[in-house]
Coordinates of C-alpha atoms and ligand atoms in Angstrom, one line a residue:
M102 CA 31.2 66.1 131.7
S103 CA 30.6 62.2 132.3
D104 CA 32.6 60.1 135.2
S105 CA 34.3 58.0 132.5
A106 CA 37.9 58.8 132.0
I107 CA 37.4 57.4 128.2
W108 CA 38.4 59.5 125.4
H109 CA 36.0 58.1 122.5
P110 CA 36.8 57.7 119.0
F111 CA 35.6 60.0 116.7
T112 CA 33.4 61.2 119.3
Q113 CA 32.7 65.0 119.9
H114 CA 32.7 64.8 123.9
G115 CA 31.8 68.8 124.1
L116 CA 28.3 68.2 122.6
G117 CA 27.6 65.8 125.7
E118 CA 25.7 62.8 123.7
P119 CA 24.7 59.6 125.5
I120 CA 27.5 57.0 125.3
P121 CA 25.6 53.9 126.1
E122 CA 27.2 50.8 127.7
V123 CA 26.7 47.9 125.8
V124 CA 26.6 44.6 128.2
R125 CA 26.3 41.7 125.4
A126 CA 25.9 41.2 122.1
E127 CA 24.4 38.3 120.0
G128 CA 24.0 38.0 116.4
A129 CA 23.0 41.4 115.1
V130 CA 21.7 42.8 118.3
L131 CA 23.7 44.8 121.1
H132 CA 22.1 44.8 124.5
T133 CA 22.5 48.0 126.9
A134 CA 23.0 48.2 130.2
D135 CA 19.8 50.2 130.4
G136 CA 17.7 47.1 128.9
R137 CA 17.7 48.1 125.5
R138 CA 18.0 46.1 122.5
I139 CA 19.7 47.9 119.7
V140 CA 20.1 46.4 116.1
D141 CA 23.6 46.6 114.5
A142 CA 23.2 47.8 111.2
I143 CA 26.4 48.6 110.5
S144 CA 28.4 45.4 112.0
S145 CA 29.9 47.4 114.8
W146 CA 32.1 49.6 112.1
W147 CA 32.0 46.8 109.6
V148 CA 33.6 44.2 111.9
T149 CA 31.2 41.6 112.4
T150 CA 30.7 39.4 109.4
H151 CA 28.6 35.9 110.8
G152 CA 27.4 37.8 113.8
H153 CA 28.2 38.9 117.2
C154 CA 29.2 36.4 119.6
H155 CA 29.2 33.6 117.4
P156 CA 29.9 30.5 118.8
A157 CA 32.7 28.8 117.3
I158 CA 34.8 31.6 117.2
M159 CA 34.1 32.3 121.1
A160 CA 35.0 28.8 121.7
A161 CA 38.3 29.1 119.9
I162 CA 39.5 32.3 121.9
R163 CA 38.6 30.4 125.1
E164 CA 40.5 27.3 123.8
A165 CA 43.5 29.6 123.3
A166 CA 43.4 31.4 126.2
G167 CA 43.9 28.3 128.2
Q168 CA 47.3 27.5 126.4
L169 CA 48.7 30.8 125.4
D170 CA 49.1 34.4 125.8
Q171 CA 51.4 36.6 123.6
I172 CA 54.4 35.2 122.5
I173 CA 57.7 36.8 120.4
F174 CA 56.6 36.3 117.0
A175 CA 60.2 37.7 115.6
G176 CA 61.8 34.3 114.9
W177 CA 59.2 32.6 116.9
T178 CA 55.6 30.9 116.0
H179 CA 52.7 29.0 117.1
A180 CA 50.0 26.7 116.1
P181 CA 47.4 29.5 115.9
A182 CA 49.4 31.7 113.5
E183 CA 50.6 28.5 111.3
A184 CA 46.8 27.4 110.8
V185 CA 45.8 30.8 109.9
A186 CA 48.6 31.3 107.4
A187 CA 48.0 27.8 106.1
G188 CA 43.9 28.6 106.2
L189 CA 44.5 31.9 103.9
R190 CA 46.6 30.2 101.6
A191 CA 44.0 27.7 100.6
L192 CA 41.4 30.5 100.6
M193 CA 43.3 33.7 98.8
P194 CA 44.5 33.9 95.4
P195 CA 47.7 31.3 95.3
V196 CA 50.0 33.9 94.2
L197 CA 49.4 35.5 97.1
T198 CA 52.2 33.3 98.9
R199 CA 53.4 35.4 102.3
V200 CA 51.3 36.6 105.0
F201 CA 52.7 39.1 107.2
F202 CA 50.8 39.5 110.9
S203 CA 49.8 43.0 112.3
D204 CA 46.8 44.1 114.7
S205 CA 44.7 46.8 112.3
G206 CA 43.5 47.2 109.0
S207 CA 45.8 50.7 109.0
T208 CA 48.8 48.8 110.6
S209 CA 48.3 46.4 107.3
V210 CA 48.2 49.2 105.3
E211 CA 51.3 50.8 106.5
V212 CA 53.3 47.0 105.9
A213 CA 51.5 46.9 102.4
L214 CA 53.3 50.5 102.2
K215 CA 56.4 49.6 103.2
M216 CA 56.8 46.2 101.4
A217 CA 56.1 48.4 98.6
L218 CA 59.1 50.6 99.2
G219 CA 61.0 47.7 100.4
Y220 CA 60.8 45.7 97.6
W221 CA 61.7 48.6 94.8
R222 CA 65.0 49.5 97.4
N223 CA 66.2 45.9 98.0
R224 CA 65.8 45.5 93.7
D225 CA 68.4 48.5 93.8
E226 CA 65.7 50.7 91.7
P227 CA 64.3 52.8 94.6
R228 CA 60.8 54.2 94.0
H229 CA 58.6 55.7 96.3
R230 CA 56.0 57.5 95.5
I231 CA 52.1 56.3 95.7
V232 CA 49.2 56.2 93.7
V233 CA 46.0 56.6 95.5
M234 CA 42.5 57.2 94.6
A235 CA 40.5 60.1 95.6
H236 CA 38.1 60.0 98.5
S237 CA 39.7 56.9 99.8
Y238 CA 39.8 55.6 103.0
H239 CA 42.8 53.7 104.7
G240 CA 43.0 54.2 108.0
D241 CA 44.7 57.2 111.0
T242 CA 47.9 56.1 111.0
I243 CA 49.8 58.8 109.3
G244 CA 50.8 56.3 106.4
A245 CA 47.2 55.5 106.1
M246 CA 46.3 58.7 106.2
S247 CA 48.4 60.1 103.7
V248 CA 47.2 57.7 101.0
G249 CA 43.8 58.6 102.0
A250 CA 41.7 61.8 100.8
R251 CA 42.5 64.7 103.2
G252 CA 39.8 66.8 104.7
V253 CA 38.8 67.7 107.8
F254 CA 39.4 64.3 109.4
N255 CA 43.5 65.1 108.9
Q256 CA 43.9 68.7 108.4
A257 CA 45.5 69.1 111.5
Y258 CA 48.0 66.3 110.7
S259 CA 48.6 67.6 107.1
P260 CA 52.4 68.3 107.7
L261 CA 52.9 64.8 108.7
L262 CA 51.6 63.4 105.8
F263 CA 54.1 62.7 102.5
D264 CA 52.8 63.8 99.1
V265 CA 50.9 61.4 96.9
A266 CA 49.8 61.2 93.4
T267 CA 46.2 60.9 93.3
I268 CA 43.8 59.8 90.3
P269 CA 40.1 61.0 90.2
F270 CA 37.3 58.6 91.1
P271 CA 36.2 56.7 88.3
A272 CA 32.6 57.7 88.4
A273 CA 30.1 55.6 86.0
G274 CA 30.8 57.2 82.4
A275 CA 34.0 58.8 83.6
E276 CA 36.2 55.6 84.2
Q277 CA 38.4 56.8 80.9
E278 CA 39.9 59.7 83.0
T279 CA 40.9 57.8 85.9
L280 CA 42.4 55.1 83.5
D281 CA 44.2 58.1 81.7
V282 CA 45.3 59.9 84.6
L283 CA 46.7 56.6 86.4
E284 CA 48.6 55.8 82.8
A285 CA 50.3 59.3 83.0
F286 CA 51.4 58.4 86.7
C287 CA 52.5 55.1 86.2
R288 CA 55.0 56.1 83.4
E289 CA 56.9 58.4 85.9
K290 CA 57.1 54.6 87.6
P291 CA 55.4 54.8 91.2
A292 CA 56.2 52.3 93.7
A293 CA 52.7 51.4 94.1
L294 CA 48.6 51.9 93.4
I295 CA 46.4 51.6 96.3
V296 CA 42.8 51.1 96.3
E297 CA 39.7 49.9 97.7
P298 CA 38.3 47.6 95.4
L299 CA 35.0 48.0 93.9
V300 CA 33.2 50.5 96.5
L301 CA 35.1 53.3 98.7
G302 CA 33.7 52.7 102.5
A303 CA 34.4 55.9 104.5
G304 CA 34.7 58.1 101.4
G305 CA 30.5 57.7 101.4
M306 CA 30.0 53.9 100.0
L307 CA 30.8 54.9 96.4
V308 CA 30.9 52.3 94.0
Y309 CA 32.7 51.8 91.1
S310 CA 32.5 49.5 88.1
A311 CA 34.4 46.1 88.1
R312 CA 35.7 46.7 84.7
A313 CA 37.7 49.7 86.3
L314 CA 39.1 48.1 88.6
A315 CA 40.1 45.2 86.0
E316 CA 41.7 47.8 83.9
M317 CA 43.7 49.6 86.4
R318 CA 45.2 46.6 87.5
S319 CA 46.0 46.0 84.1
I320 CA 48.2 49.1 83.8
C321 CA 49.7 48.4 86.9
S322 CA 50.6 45.5 85.4
R323 CA 51.9 46.9 81.9
Y324 CA 53.6 49.5 83.8
G325 CA 55.3 47.2 86.5
V326 CA 53.5 49.4 89.3
L327 CA 52.6 47.3 92.2
F328 CA 48.9 46.9 92.7
I329 CA 47.6 46.9 96.5
A330 CA 44.2 46.0 97.4
D331 CA 42.9 47.3 100.5
E332 CA 40.2 44.7 101.3
V333 CA 40.0 46.0 105.0
M334 CA 36.6 46.3 104.8
T335 CA 35.8 45.0 101.4
G336 CA 37.0 41.5 102.1
W337 CA 35.1 38.6 103.9
G338 CA 32.0 38.6 101.6
R339 CA 31.1 41.9 101.9
T340 CA 30.4 42.6 98.3
G341 CA 29.0 39.4 97.6
T342 CA 32.3 37.5 96.9
L343 CA 35.1 36.5 99.5
L344 CA 37.3 39.4 98.3
A345 CA 35.9 42.1 95.7
C346 CA 38.6 41.8 93.6
E347 CA 37.2 38.5 92.3
Q348 CA 34.5 40.3 90.9
A349 CA 36.8 41.9 88.2
S350 CA 39.3 38.5 88.0
V351 CA 41.6 41.0 89.8
V352 CA 44.5 39.5 91.7
P353 CA 46.8 42.0 93.8
D354 CA 50.4 41.8 94.7
I355 CA 49.4 42.8 97.9
L356 CA 46.3 42.7 99.7
C357 CA 45.2 43.8 103.2
L358 CA 42.9 42.2 105.2
S359 CA 41.4 42.9 108.6
K360 CA 37.9 42.9 110.4
G361 CA 36.1 40.2 109.1
L362 CA 39.4 38.3 109.4
T363 CA 37.9 37.2 113.2
G364 CA 34.6 37.7 112.3
G365 CA 35.1 40.6 113.6
A366 CA 35.7 39.6 117.0
V367 CA 39.1 40.3 118.0
P368 CA 41.7 42.9 116.5
L369 CA 44.0 41.3 113.9
A370 CA 45.0 42.0 110.4
V371 CA 47.3 40.1 107.7
T372 CA 49.0 41.7 104.8
M373 CA 49.8 39.1 102.2
A374 CA 52.6 39.3 99.3
T375 CA 53.6 37.7 96.4
E376 CA 56.7 35.5 96.2
P377 CA 58.8 38.0 94.1
I378 CA 57.8 40.7 97.3
Y379 CA 58.7 38.4 99.5
A380 CA 61.7 37.5 97.6
A381 CA 63.4 40.8 97.1
H382 CA 63.4 41.0 101.1
Y383 CA 65.0 37.2 101.2
A384 CA 68.9 37.3 101.8
D385 CA 71.8 36.7 103.8
D386 CA 72.1 40.3 104.6
R387 CA 70.0 41.5 107.6
A388 CA 69.8 45.4 106.2
R389 CA 67.5 43.8 103.6
M390 CA 65.1 42.2 105.5
F391 CA 61.7 43.5 106.4
F392 CA 62.1 45.8 109.2
H393 CA 58.5 45.9 110.7
S394 CA 56.7 44.7 114.1
S395 CA 54.5 45.5 116.6
S396 CA 54.7 43.7 119.9
Y397 CA 51.4 42.0 119.7
T398 CA 52.0 40.8 116.3
A399 CA 49.8 37.3 115.5
N400 CA 48.5 37.3 118.9
P401 CA 47.8 33.7 119.6
I402 CA 44.3 34.3 121.0
A403 CA 43.3 36.4 117.9
C404 CA 44.8 34.2 115.3
A405 CA 43.1 31.2 116.9
A406 CA 39.8 33.2 116.5
A407 CA 40.9 33.9 112.4
A408 CA 41.5 30.2 112.1
A409 CA 38.0 29.5 113.2
N410 CA 36.7 32.2 110.7
I411 CA 38.5 30.5 108.4
A412 CA 36.9 27.1 109.4
I413 CA 33.5 28.6 109.2
W414 CA 34.1 29.7 105.6
R415 CA 35.5 26.2 104.4
E416 CA 32.4 24.4 106.0
E417 CA 29.5 26.6 105.9
P418 CA 27.5 28.4 103.2
V419 CA 28.9 31.9 104.0
L420 CA 28.3 32.9 100.6
G421 CA 24.9 31.8 100.3
R422 CA 24.1 33.5 103.4
V423 CA 25.5 36.5 101.9
A424 CA 23.6 35.9 98.7
A425 CA 20.5 35.8 100.6
L426 CA 21.2 39.3 102.7
A427 CA 22.3 40.9 99.3
R428 CA 18.7 40.2 98.1
A429 CA 16.9 41.6 101.1
Q430 CA 19.0 44.7 100.9
A431 CA 18.2 45.0 97.4
V432 CA 14.4 44.7 98.0
R433 CA 14.3 46.9 100.9
L434 CA 16.2 49.5 98.8
E435 CA 13.9 49.3 96.0
R436 CA 11.0 50.2 98.0
L437 CA 12.8 53.4 98.8
A438 CA 13.2 54.1 95.2
G439 CA 10.8 57.1 94.1
V440 CA 10.5 58.2 97.9
P441 CA 10.7 62.0 98.1
G442 CA 14.3 63.0 99.4
V443 CA 16.0 59.5 98.7
H444 CA 18.6 60.2 96.3
N445 CA 21.1 57.9 94.4
A446 CA 20.2 54.4 95.7
R447 CA 23.1 52.0 95.6
T448 CA 23.7 48.6 96.8
L449 CA 26.9 46.0 96.2
G450 CA 26.5 42.5 98.2
T451 CA 25.6 43.2 101.4
I452 CA 26.0 46.8 102.0
A453 CA 23.7 49.3 100.2
A454 CA 23.2 53.2 101.0
V455 CA 21.1 56.3 100.0
E456 CA 21.5 59.9 100.1
L457 CA 19.0 61.8 102.3
G458 CA 18.0 65.4 101.8
V459 CA 20.0 67.8 99.5
G460 CA 23.2 69.8 100.0
E461 CA 24.0 68.3 103.1
G462 CA 26.5 66.1 101.8
A463 CA 29.7 67.3 104.2
Y464 CA 30.7 64.8 106.7
L465 CA 30.5 67.6 109.7
S466 CA 26.8 68.7 108.3
A467 CA 24.3 68.9 110.8
L468 CA 22.0 66.4 109.5
G469 CA 24.3 63.5 110.7
P470 CA 24.1 64.0 114.3
R471 CA 20.4 64.5 113.9
L472 CA 19.8 61.3 111.9
L473 CA 22.2 59.2 114.7
R474 CA 19.9 60.6 117.0
F475 CA 16.5 59.5 115.1
F476 CA 17.9 56.3 114.8
A477 CA 19.2 55.6 118.2
D478 CA 15.5 56.5 119.6
R479 CA 14.4 53.8 117.2
G480 CA 16.9 51.0 118.7
L481 CA 18.9 51.0 115.8
L482 CA 22.8 51.7 115.2
L483 CA 23.5 53.3 112.1
R484 CA 26.0 56.0 111.6
P485 CA 25.9 58.2 108.7
L486 CA 28.4 59.5 106.7
G487 CA 26.7 63.1 106.3
N488 CA 23.9 62.9 104.6
T489 CA 24.5 59.1 103.4
V490 CA 23.1 56.4 105.2
Y491 CA 24.5 53.2 104.7
V492 CA 23.6 49.6 105.9
M493 CA 25.8 47.1 106.6
P494 CA 24.4 44.5 108.6
P495 CA 26.2 41.2 110.1
Y496 CA 25.2 38.3 107.7
C497 CA 22.7 37.0 110.1
I498 CA 20.4 39.7 110.6
G499 CA 16.6 38.8 110.3
D500 CA 14.2 39.8 108.3
A501 CA 12.0 41.9 111.1
D502 CA 15.0 43.8 112.4
L503 CA 15.7 44.9 108.5
D504 CA 12.6 45.9 108.0
A505 CA 12.8 48.1 111.3
V506 CA 16.2 49.9 109.5
W507 CA 14.7 50.5 106.4
D508 CA 11.2 51.7 107.9
A509 CA 13.4 54.3 109.9
I510 CA 15.4 55.7 106.6
G511 CA 12.3 55.7 104.8
E512 CA 10.9 58.1 107.8
A513 CA 14.2 60.2 108.2
A514 CA 13.6 61.3 104.7
R515 CA 10.8 62.9 105.2
F516 CA 12.6 65.3 107.5
A517 CA 15.9 65.4 106.3
Ligands
PLP660 N1 41.4 50.1 105.1 C1 39.5 50.3 104.7 C2 39.2 50.5 103.4 C3 38.9 50.6 105.8 O1 37.5 51.0 105.5 C4 39.5 51.2 107.3 C5 38.6 51.3 108.2 O2 37.2 51.4 108.4 C6 40.7 50.8 107.6 C7 42.0 50.7 106.2 C8 41.2 51.0 108.7 O3 41.2 49.9 109.8 P1 41.7 50.1 110.9 O4 40.3 51.1 111.9 O5 41.3 48.6 111.6 O6 42.6 50.4 111.4

């Protein structure tokens, strides 16, 4: 047992794994208290886009902190939140006219689900069923877990989870089955479909086609089922475009954003919605308002960070950097193709993934911690999902650091 009182997330303290202390972060690198330089090859759980401690974002945080702390957001507003809302309106699809703030990816999903049910209820057509995709992950709060894959992560809490209708993952060549099942569910008038567009992150970096995404959207439109895009992981350039949905020319009814919303510097999330969803809650009857808030909604300091991030997107060639990283990843992934023990190499935008070994797929397989230690010993922060090793670095990672990451994965393939 360590002296620390901290109970870390997704950590089995009983295994006695060391918990390094990070004292400084810059670009794609973390510096530890014991003087090690660690390459953050997973963007600190997919949040860091431009790089750690981006000067403009950190300056915006410092400036905001000199003026405002938390301000109640029910019936009040402030300039940083207004700047974020206006910036998102300009950057995101124009039909997403409304911006609702919360503080994490999970809460942005909870908000999306509540908006969908509130919409149907306020139209006097109550609908409550949610259609979800197999292997999805939408967060760890109760609603978000309910619409995510069931497994070891949430077995203990399953009595609290609500029922959903699950469509199969649209694997290459099997897309039609997914579409047929979705259509059958849509005939039963569910409230909404929620998906991770183009790539399922925690489910194992499972990539599916833009055509399947577009078809799913058009089935929902045909049957009047709300389409919720959870772009918490895929948004802000991760998949090569600002939103993954763009690659399928899809515009959702409800959009969840977090992680890269502040460039990964501080927690913040938004759920954006179309005007009809807002209008369904707009009345002179207080019973029809949207009943959701948390104490720290639209924290001004977090909003200032998000406004700075949006300015970076407006003013700098971020998509050029994303394209360069995507090419660099693809080249290195190609070098691994054909290496014994490396399977199912795939890439989408800045994300690249492989499976190592055979038959070790489950999240709790012994291979995961062995790989984790192997990479840590080489100064690399990689966090395999079972035997799936993925690389999702900040967009500023240098060639030498990226080489070190992929060389280590090639080496790991030998013992996996
Ligand atoms: N949705 C997706 C697609 C995610 O990948 C995640 C987190 O990884 C979440 C939601 C939950 O976000 P948070 O961890 O900020 O609650």
